JSON list of C-alpha atoms in Angstrom, two decimals:
[
{"chain": "A", "resi": 27, "resn": "MET", "atom": "CA", "xyz": [-1.55, 17.30, 59.65]},
{"chain": "A", "resi": 28, "resn": "LYS", "atom": "CA", "xyz": [-4.74, 16.25, 61.41]},
{"chain": "A", "resi": 29, "resn": "ASN", "atom": "CA", "xyz": [-4.04, 15.39, 65.02]},
{"chain": "A", "resi": 30, "resn": "ILE", "atom": "CA", "xyz": [-6.94, 14.62, 67.29]},
{"chain": "A", "resi": 31, "resn": "GLY", "atom": "CA", "xyz": [-5.10, 13.37, 70.37]},
{"chain": "A", "resi": 32, "resn": "THR", "atom": "CA", "xyz": [-5.95, 10.36, 72.49]},
{"chain": "A", "resi": 33, "resn": "LYS", "atom": "CA", "xyz": [-9.50, 9.14, 71.87]},
{"chain": "A", "resi": 34, "resn": "THR", "atom": "CA", "xyz": [-11.20, 6.08, 73.32]},
{"chain": "A", "resi": 35, "resn": "ILE", "atom": "CA", "xyz": [-10.86, 2.92, 71.22]},
{"chain": "A", "resi": 36, "resn": "GLU", "atom": "CA", "xyz": [-12.87, -0.21, 71.93]},
{"chain": "A", "resi": 37, "resn": "THR", "atom": "CA", "xyz": [-11.99, -3.74, 70.82]},
{"chain": "A", "resi": 38, "resn": "ASP", "atom": "CA", "xyz": [-13.60, -7.09, 71.59]},
{"chain": "A", "resi": 39, "resn": "ARG", "atom": "CA", "xyz": [-11.84, -7.45, 74.95]},
{"chain": "A", "resi": 40, "resn": "LEU", "atom": "CA", "xyz": [-10.26, -4.06, 75.64]},
{"chain": "A", "resi": 41, "resn": "ILE", "atom": "CA", "xyz": [-10.98, -0.39, 76.10]},
{"chain": "A", "resi": 42, "resn": "LEU", "atom": "CA", "xyz": [-8.11, 1.92, 75.25]},
{"chain": "A", "resi": 43, "resn": "ARG", "atom": "CA", "xyz": [-8.69, 5.27, 76.95]},
{"chain": "A", "resi": 44, "resn": "LYS", "atom": "CA", "xyz": [-6.98, 8.22, 78.56]},
{"chain": "A", "resi": 45, "resn": "PHE", "atom": "CA", "xyz": [-5.33, 7.56, 81.90]},
{"chain": "A", "resi": 46, "resn": "THR", "atom": "CA", "xyz": [-7.03, 8.81, 85.07]},
{"chain": "A", "resi": 47, "resn": "LEU", "atom": "CA", "xyz": [-5.87, 8.93, 88.68]},
{"chain": "A", "resi": 48, "resn": "SER", "atom": "CA", "xyz": [-8.12, 5.93, 89.34]},
{"chain": "A", "resi": 49, "resn": "ASP", "atom": "CA", "xyz": [-5.58, 3.80, 87.39]},
{"chain": "A", "resi": 50, "resn": "THR", "atom": "CA", "xyz": [-2.94, 4.10, 90.14]},
{"chain": "A", "resi": 51, "resn": "ASP", "atom": "CA", "xyz": [-3.71, 0.89, 92.05]},
{"chain": "A", "resi": 52, "resn": "ASP", "atom": "CA", "xyz": [-4.03, -1.29, 88.93]},
{"chain": "A", "resi": 53, "resn": "MET", "atom": "CA", "xyz": [-0.79, 0.13, 87.53]},
{"chain": "A", "resi": 54, "resn": "LEU", "atom": "CA", "xyz": [1.09, -0.65, 90.73]},
{"chain": "A", "resi": 55, "resn": "ARG", "atom": "CA", "xyz": [-0.40, -4.13, 90.99]},
{"chain": "A", "resi": 56, "resn": "ASN", "atom": "CA", "xyz": [0.01, -5.05, 87.34]},
{"chain": "A", "resi": 57, "resn": "TRP", "atom": "CA", "xyz": [3.00, -3.47, 85.64]},
{"chain": "A", "resi": 58, "resn": "ILE", "atom": "CA", "xyz": [4.59, -0.15, 86.58]},
{"chain": "A", "resi": 59, "resn": "ASN", "atom": "CA", "xyz": [6.60, -1.56, 89.50]},
{"chain": "A", "resi": 60, "resn": "ASP", "atom": "CA", "xyz": [7.70, -4.70, 87.60]},
{"chain": "A", "resi": 61, "resn": "GLU", "atom": "CA", "xyz": [11.40, -4.36, 86.78]},
{"chain": "A", "resi": 62, "resn": "GLU", "atom": "CA", "xyz": [11.29, -6.72, 83.81]},
{"chain": "A", "resi": 63, "resn": "ILE", "atom": "CA", "xyz": [8.26, -5.03, 82.23]},
{"chain": "A", "resi": 64, "resn": "GLN", "atom": "CA", "xyz": [9.64, -1.54, 82.72]},
{"chain": "A", "resi": 65, "resn": "SER", "atom": "CA", "xyz": [13.12, -2.55, 81.54]},
{"chain": "A", "resi": 66, "resn": "ASN", "atom": "CA", "xyz": [11.75, -4.06, 78.32]},
{"chain": "A", "resi": 67, "resn": "TYR", "atom": "CA", "xyz": [9.61, -0.97, 77.91]},
{"chain": "A", "resi": 68, "resn": "GLY", "atom": "CA", "xyz": [12.58, 1.34, 78.54]},
{"chain": "A", "resi": 69, "resn": "GLU", "atom": "CA", "xyz": [11.03, 3.08, 81.53]},
{"chain": "A", "resi": 70, "resn": "PRO", "atom": "CA", "xyz": [11.95, 3.37, 85.22]},
{"chain": "A", "resi": 71, "resn": "VAL", "atom": "CA", "xyz": [10.16, 1.43, 87.93]},
{"chain": "A", "resi": 72, "resn": "TYR", "atom": "CA", "xyz": [7.58, 3.35, 89.96]},
{"chain": "A", "resi": 73, "resn": "ASP", "atom": "CA", "xyz": [6.93, 1.73, 93.31]},
{"chain": "A", "resi": 74, "resn": "SER", "atom": "CA", "xyz": [4.82, 4.13, 95.37]},
{"chain": "A", "resi": 75, "resn": "LEU", "atom": "CA", "xyz": [1.39, 5.70, 95.11]},
{"chain": "A", "resi": 76, "resn": "GLU", "atom": "CA", "xyz": [3.03, 9.13, 95.18]},
{"chain": "A", "resi": 77, "resn": "SER", "atom": "CA", "xyz": [5.39, 8.45, 92.28]},
{"chain": "A", "resi": 78, "resn": "VAL", "atom": "CA", "xyz": [2.64, 6.89, 90.14]},
{"chain": "A", "resi": 79, "resn": "ASN", "atom": "CA", "xyz": [0.25, 9.76, 90.87]},
{"chain": "A", "resi": 80, "resn": "GLU", "atom": "CA", "xyz": [2.96, 12.27, 89.96]},
{"chain": "A", "resi": 81, "resn": "LEU", "atom": "CA", "xyz": [3.53, 10.47, 86.65]},
{"chain": "A", "resi": 82, "resn": "LEU", "atom": "CA", "xyz": [-0.22, 10.24, 85.99]},
{"chain": "A", "resi": 83, "resn": "ASN", "atom": "CA", "xyz": [-0.63, 13.97, 86.63]},
{"chain": "A", "resi": 84, "resn": "GLN", "atom": "CA", "xyz": [2.01, 14.65, 83.95]},
{"chain": "A", "resi": 85, "resn": "TRP", "atom": "CA", "xyz": [0.28, 12.33, 81.46]},
{"chain": "A", "resi": 86, "resn": "ILE", "atom": "CA", "xyz": [-3.19, 13.69, 82.24]},
{"chain": "A", "resi": 87, "resn": "SER", "atom": "CA", "xyz": [-2.09, 17.30, 81.79]},
{"chain": "A", "resi": 88, "resn": "ALA", "atom": "CA", "xyz": [-0.46, 16.37, 78.46]},
{"chain": "A", "resi": 89, "resn": "TYR", "atom": "CA", "xyz": [-3.85, 15.29, 77.05]},
{"chain": "A", "resi": 90, "resn": "SER", "atom": "CA", "xyz": [-4.60, 18.97, 76.34]},
{"chain": "A", "resi": 91, "resn": "ASP", "atom": "CA", "xyz": [-2.06, 18.69, 73.48]},
{"chain": "A", "resi": 92, "resn": "HIS", "atom": "CA", "xyz": [-3.68, 17.16, 70.39]},
{"chain": "A", "resi": 93, "resn": "ASN", "atom": "CA", "xyz": [-0.28, 15.73, 69.40]},
{"chain": "A", "resi": 94, "resn": "TYR", "atom": "CA", "xyz": [-0.23, 13.55, 72.53]},
{"chain": "A", "resi": 95, "resn": "TYR", "atom": "CA", "xyz": [-1.30, 9.91, 72.25]},
{"chain": "A", "resi": 96, "resn": "ARG", "atom": "CA", "xyz": [-1.21, 7.65, 75.32]},
{"chain": "A", "resi": 97, "resn": "TRP", "atom": "CA", "xyz": [-3.79, 5.01, 76.14]},
{"chain": "A", "resi": 98, "resn": "ALA", "atom": "CA", "xyz": [-4.47, 2.98, 79.27]},
{"chain": "A", "resi": 99, "resn": "VAL", "atom": "CA", "xyz": [-5.18, -0.63, 78.27]},
{"chain": "A", "resi": 100, "resn": "ILE", "atom": "CA", "xyz": [-8.29, -1.68, 80.18]},
{"chain": "A", "resi": 101, "resn": "LEU", "atom": "CA", "xyz": [-9.49, -5.29, 80.28]},
{"chain": "A", "resi": 102, "resn": "LYS", "atom": "CA", "xyz": [-13.26, -5.01, 79.81]},
{"chain": "A", "resi": 103, "resn": "GLU", "atom": "CA", "xyz": [-14.29, -8.09, 81.78]},
{"chain": "A", "resi": 104, "resn": "LYS", "atom": "CA", "xyz": [-12.56, -6.83, 84.96]},
{"chain": "A", "resi": 105, "resn": "ASN", "atom": "CA", "xyz": [-12.44, -3.08, 84.26]},
{"chain": "A", "resi": 106, "resn": "GLU", "atom": "CA", "xyz": [-8.74, -3.38, 85.11]},
{"chain": "A", "resi": 107, "resn": "ASN", "atom": "CA", "xyz": [-5.73, -1.45, 83.79]},
{"chain": "A", "resi": 108, "resn": "ILE", "atom": "CA", "xyz": [-3.34, -4.11, 82.45]},
{"chain": "A", "resi": 109, "resn": "GLY", "atom": "CA", "xyz": [-0.87, -1.91, 80.55]},
{"chain": "A", "resi": 110, "resn": "GLN", "atom": "CA", "xyz": [-0.43, 1.00, 78.22]},
{"chain": "A", "resi": 111, "resn": "ILE", "atom": "CA", "xyz": [0.25, 1.90, 74.61]},
{"chain": "A", "resi": 112, "resn": "ALA", "atom": "CA", "xyz": [1.59, 5.26, 73.43]},
{"chain": "A", "resi": 113, "resn": "PHE", "atom": "CA", "xyz": [3.35, 7.24, 70.76]},
{"chain": "A", "resi": 114, "resn": "CYS", "atom": "CA", "xyz": [6.68, 7.82, 72.50]},
{"chain": "A", "resi": 115, "resn": "ALA", "atom": "CA", "xyz": [7.71, 10.22, 69.73]},
{"chain": "A", "resi": 116, "resn": "ILE", "atom": "CA", "xyz": [5.84, 11.88, 66.89]},
{"chain": "A", "resi": 117, "resn": "ASP", "atom": "CA", "xyz": [7.37, 13.66, 63.88]},
{"chain": "A", "resi": 118, "resn": "LEU", "atom": "CA", "xyz": [4.79, 16.05, 62.45]},
{"chain": "A", "resi": 119, "resn": "ASN", "atom": "CA", "xyz": [7.05, 17.19, 59.61]},
{"chain": "A", "resi": 120, "resn": "HIS", "atom": "CA", "xyz": [7.44, 13.68, 58.22]},
{"chain": "A", "resi": 121, "resn": "HIS", "atom": "CA", "xyz": [4.11, 12.25, 59.44]},
{"chain": "A", "resi": 122, "resn": "PHE", "atom": "CA", "xyz": [5.28, 9.30, 61.51]},
{"chain": "A", "resi": 123, "resn": "ALA", "atom": "CA", "xyz": [5.28, 8.16, 65.11]},
{"chain": "A", "resi": 124, "resn": "ASP", "atom": "CA", "xyz": [7.22, 5.71, 67.25]},
{"chain": "A", "resi": 125, "resn": "ILE", "atom": "CA", "xyz": [4.90, 3.46, 69.21]},
{"chain": "A", "resi": 126, "resn": "GLU", "atom": "CA", "xyz": [5.54, 1.58, 72.45]},
{"chain": "A", "resi": 127, "resn": "TYR", "atom": "CA", "xyz": [3.44, -0.66, 74.65]},
{"chain": "A", "resi": 128, "resn": "CYS", "atom": "CA", "xyz": [3.54, -2.87, 77.71]},
{"chain": "A", "resi": 129, "resn": "ILE", "atom": "CA", "xyz": [1.19, -5.44, 79.18]},
{"chain": "A", "resi": 130, "resn": "SER", "atom": "CA", "xyz": [1.23, -6.87, 82.70]},
{"chain": "A", "resi": 131, "resn": "ARG", "atom": "CA", "xyz": [3.15, -10.12, 82.97]},
{"chain": "A", "resi": 132, "resn": "THR", "atom": "CA", "xyz": [-0.03, -11.76, 84.33]},
{"chain": "A", "resi": 133, "resn": "TYR", "atom": "CA", "xyz": [-1.84, -10.95, 81.08]},
{"chain": "A", "resi": 134, "resn": "GLN", "atom": "CA", "xyz": [0.93, -11.64, 78.57]},
{"chain": "A", "resi": 135, "resn": "GLY", "atom": "CA", "xyz": [0.55, -14.42, 76.02]},
{"chain": "A", "resi": 136, "resn": "LYS", "atom": "CA", "xyz": [-3.20, -13.88, 75.68]},
{"chain": "A", "resi": 137, "resn": "GLY", "atom": "CA", "xyz": [-3.15, -11.60, 72.62]},
{"chain": "A", "resi": 138, "resn": "TYR", "atom": "CA", "xyz": [-3.94, -8.36, 74.46]},
{"chain": "A", "resi": 139, "resn": "ALA", "atom": "CA", "xyz": [-0.85, -6.50, 73.20]},
{"chain": "A", "resi": 140, "resn": "THR", "atom": "CA", "xyz": [-1.59, -7.53, 69.61]},
{"chain": "A", "resi": 141, "resn": "GLU", "atom": "CA", "xyz": [-5.25, -6.53, 70.00]},
{"chain": "A", "resi": 142, "resn": "ALA", "atom": "CA", "xyz": [-4.30, -3.11, 71.43]},
{"chain": "A", "resi": 143, "resn": "LEU", "atom": "CA", "xyz": [-1.58, -2.44, 68.85]},
{"chain": "A", "resi": 144, "resn": "SER", "atom": "CA", "xyz": [-3.78, -3.47, 65.93]},
{"chain": "A", "resi": 145, "resn": "ALA", "atom": "CA", "xyz": [-6.53, -1.15, 67.19]},
{"chain": "A", "resi": 146, "resn": "VAL", "atom": "CA", "xyz": [-4.12, 1.78, 67.53]},
{"chain": "A", "resi": 147, "resn": "ILE", "atom": "CA", "xyz": [-2.76, 1.14, 64.02]},
{"chain": "A", "resi": 148, "resn": "ALA", "atom": "CA", "xyz": [-6.32, 1.22, 62.64]},
{"chain": "A", "resi": 149, "resn": "PHE", "atom": "CA", "xyz": [-7.13, 4.38, 64.62]},
{"chain": "A", "resi": 150, "resn": "THR", "atom": "CA", "xyz": [-3.95, 6.07, 63.40]},
{"chain": "A", "resi": 151, "resn": "PHE", "atom": "CA", "xyz": [-4.48, 5.42, 59.71]},
{"chain": "A", "resi": 152, "resn": "GLU", "atom": "CA", "xyz": [-8.24, 5.98, 59.75]},
{"chain": "A", "resi": 153, "resn": "LYS", "atom": "CA", "xyz": [-8.38, 9.07, 62.00]},
{"chain": "A", "resi": 154, "resn": "THR", "atom": "CA", "xyz": [-5.07, 10.95, 61.66]},
{"chain": "A", "resi": 155, "resn": "ALA", "atom": "CA", "xyz": [-2.84, 12.06, 58.81]},
{"chain": "A", "resi": 156, "resn": "LEU", "atom": "CA", "xyz": [0.14, 10.02, 59.98]},
{"chain": "A", "resi": 157, "resn": "ASN", "atom": "CA", "xyz": [1.65, 7.96, 57.18]},
{"chain": "A", "resi": 158, "resn": "ARG", "atom": "CA", "xyz": [3.86, 5.60, 59.20]},
{"chain": "A", "resi": 159, "resn": "LEU", "atom": "CA", "xyz": [4.12, 3.91, 62.57]},
{"chain": "A", "resi": 160, "resn": "GLN", "atom": "CA", "xyz": [7.35, 2.32, 63.72]},
{"chain": "A", "resi": 161, "resn": "ALA", "atom": "CA", "xyz": [8.58, 0.43, 66.74]},
{"chain": "A", "resi": 162, "resn": "PHE", "atom": "CA", "xyz": [11.52, -1.56, 67.96]},
{"chain": "A", "resi": 163, "resn": "HIS", "atom": "CA", "xyz": [11.98, -4.32, 70.45]},
{"chain": "A", "resi": 164, "resn": "ARG", "atom": "CA", "xyz": [15.09, -5.34, 72.28]},
{"chain": "A", "resi": 165, "resn": "GLY", "atom": "CA", "xyz": [16.74, -8.51, 71.07]},
{"chain": "A", "resi": 166, "resn": "ARG", "atom": "CA", "xyz": [16.01, -10.46, 74.22]},
{"chain": "A", "resi": 167, "resn": "ASN", "atom": "CA", "xyz": [12.32, -9.48, 74.13]},
{"chain": "A", "resi": 168, "resn": "THR", "atom": "CA", "xyz": [11.29, -11.81, 71.29]},
{"chain": "A", "resi": 169, "resn": "ALA", "atom": "CA", "xyz": [7.65, -11.89, 72.47]},
{"chain": "A", "resi": 170, "resn": "SER", "atom": "CA", "xyz": [7.37, -8.22, 71.54]},
{"chain": "A", "resi": 171, "resn": "GLY", "atom": "CA", "xyz": [8.63, -9.04, 68.04]},
{"chain": "A", "resi": 172, "resn": "LYS", "atom": "CA", "xyz": [5.78, -11.53, 67.66]},
{"chain": "A", "resi": 173, "resn": "VAL", "atom": "CA", "xyz": [3.28, -8.84, 68.68]},
{"chain": "A", "resi": 174, "resn": "LEU", "atom": "CA", "xyz": [4.68, -6.46, 66.07]},
{"chain": "A", "resi": 175, "resn": "GLN", "atom": "CA", "xyz": [4.51, -9.11, 63.34]},
{"chain": "A", "resi": 176, "resn": "LYS", "atom": "CA", "xyz": [0.94, -10.14, 64.21]},
{"chain": "A", "resi": 177, "resn": "SER", "atom": "CA", "xyz": [-0.09, -6.47, 64.10]},
{"chain": "A", "resi": 178, "resn": "MET", "atom": "CA", "xyz": [0.91, -6.12, 60.43]},
{"chain": "A", "resi": 179, "resn": "MET", "atom": "CA", "xyz": [4.26, -4.42, 61.07]},
{"chain": "A", "resi": 180, "resn": "LYS", "atom": "CA", "xyz": [7.14, -5.48, 58.86]},
{"chain": "A", "resi": 181, "resn": "TYR", "atom": "CA", "xyz": [10.71, -6.18, 59.94]},
{"chain": "A", "resi": 182, "resn": "GLU", "atom": "CA", "xyz": [12.98, -3.37, 58.71]},
{"chain": "A", "resi": 183, "resn": "GLY", "atom": "CA", "xyz": [16.35, -3.99, 60.28]},
{"chain": "A", "resi": 184, "resn": "THR", "atom": "CA", "xyz": [18.49, -4.58, 63.35]},
{"chain": "A", "resi": 185, "resn": "LEU", "atom": "CA", "xyz": [20.81, -2.15, 65.06]},
{"chain": "A", "resi": 186, "resn": "ARG", "atom": "CA", "xyz": [23.24, -4.57, 66.61]},
{"chain": "A", "resi": 187, "resn": "LYS", "atom": "CA", "xyz": [24.20, -4.02, 70.25]},
{"chain": "A", "resi": 188, "resn": "SER", "atom": "CA", "xyz": [22.76, -0.51, 70.21]},
{"chain": "A", "resi": 189, "resn": "PHE", "atom": "CA", "xyz": [21.03, -0.72, 73.59]},
{"chain": "A", "resi": 190, "resn": "TYR", "atom": "CA", "xyz": [22.96, -0.80, 76.84]},
{"chain": "A", "resi": 191, "resn": "TYR", "atom": "CA", "xyz": [21.47, -2.20, 80.06]},
{"chain": "A", "resi": 192, "resn": "THR", "atom": "CA", "xyz": [23.37, -0.25, 82.72]},
{"chain": "A", "resi": 193, "resn": "ASP", "atom": "CA", "xyz": [22.08, -2.42, 85.57]},
{"chain": "A", "resi": 194, "resn": "GLU", "atom": "CA", "xyz": [23.43, -5.58, 83.89]},
{"chain": "A", "resi": 195, "resn": "ASN", "atom": "CA", "xyz": [26.40, -4.10, 82.02]},
{"chain": "A", "resi": 196, "resn": "VAL", "atom": "CA", "xyz": [25.26, -5.77, 78.75]},
{"chain": "A", "resi": 197, "resn": "TYR", "atom": "CA", "xyz": [24.51, -4.65, 75.22]},
{"chain": "A", "resi": 198, "resn": "ASP", "atom": "CA", "xyz": [21.49, -5.79, 73.22]},
{"chain": "A", "resi": 199, "resn": "ASP", "atom": "CA", "xyz": [20.11, -5.30, 69.72]},
{"chain": "A", "resi": 200, "resn": "ARG", "atom": "CA", "xyz": [17.24, -3.05, 68.69]},
{"chain": "A", "resi": 201, "resn": "ILE", "atom": "CA", "xyz": [15.06, -4.78, 66.11]},
{"chain": "A", "resi": 202, "resn": "TYR", "atom": "CA", "xyz": [12.94, -2.37, 64.06]},
{"chain": "A", "resi": 203, "resn": "TYR", "atom": "CA", "xyz": [9.50, -2.79, 62.49]},
{"chain": "A", "resi": 204, "resn": "GLY", "atom": "CA", "xyz": [7.21, -0.40, 60.62]},
{"chain": "A", "resi": 205, "resn": "VAL", "atom": "CA", "xyz": [3.84, -0.15, 58.93]},
{"chain": "A", "resi": 206, "resn": "LEU", "atom": "CA", "xyz": [2.70, 2.36, 56.32]},
{"chain": "A", "resi": 207, "resn": "LYS", "atom": "CA", "xyz": [-0.76, 3.76, 55.79]},
{"chain": "A", "resi": 208, "resn": "GLU", "atom": "CA", "xyz": [-0.82, 2.26, 52.29]},
{"chain": "A", "resi": 209, "resn": "ASP", "atom": "CA", "xyz": [-0.04, -1.21, 53.73]},
{"chain": "A", "resi": 210, "resn": "TYR", "atom": "CA", "xyz": [-2.88, -0.85, 56.20]},
{"chain": "A", "resi": 211, "resn": "MET", "atom": "CA", "xyz": [-5.36, 0.41, 53.59]},
{"chain": "A", "resi": 212, "resn": "LYS", "atom": "CA", "xyz": [-4.45, -2.37, 51.16]},
{"chain": "A", "resi": 213, "resn": "ASN", "atom": "CA", "xyz": [-4.83, -5.03, 53.86]},
{"chain": "A", "resi": 214, "resn": "ARG", "atom": "CA", "xyz": [-8.15, -3.52, 55.00]},
{"chain": "A", "resi": 215, "resn": "SER", "atom": "CA", "xyz": [-9.56, -3.62, 51.45]},
{"chain": "A", "resi": 216, "resn": "LEU", "atom": "CA", "xyz": [-8.64, -7.31, 51.19]},
{"chain": "A", "resi": 217, "resn": "SER", "atom": "CA", "xyz": [-10.48, -8.20, 54.40]}
]
């Protein structure tokens, strides 16, 4: 298995790069303290410089592991951190990873999540030996489903009422998507 860790990826409008401590202010302003964003992403809210810096120090130290993939999503025109994309789990024995992402509410609906996810899919299948990427979105987060579809991932199934929102005392579905290296390579050869 060839794992190279988080490397910088550039798209038309974005730079995907390793997080640095200089991302703290943008993260707090744009997404990490937004309850809706963090809830859809499955992460807690961070609402202080100290808590964000502590989290960033954990992420930054993890970059020494070549099996660790987490990118800051930077909007080129403003040099601003507007979200993140990461492998939240990686299975080296079976060559697949679970991918997750979030984009600031201010920047949603502009194609940035699709652009970032498509770039990470290309990076994964062109630079690593992973054979599969998979993701799920919560039933109520239909916008995320559109991002997955536009990024060449295919619907694979729904686990009904398998996610519990403790703060709201409600259950929701998990809707799964995946993409294989062979799907990506076939689509790339047709382009």
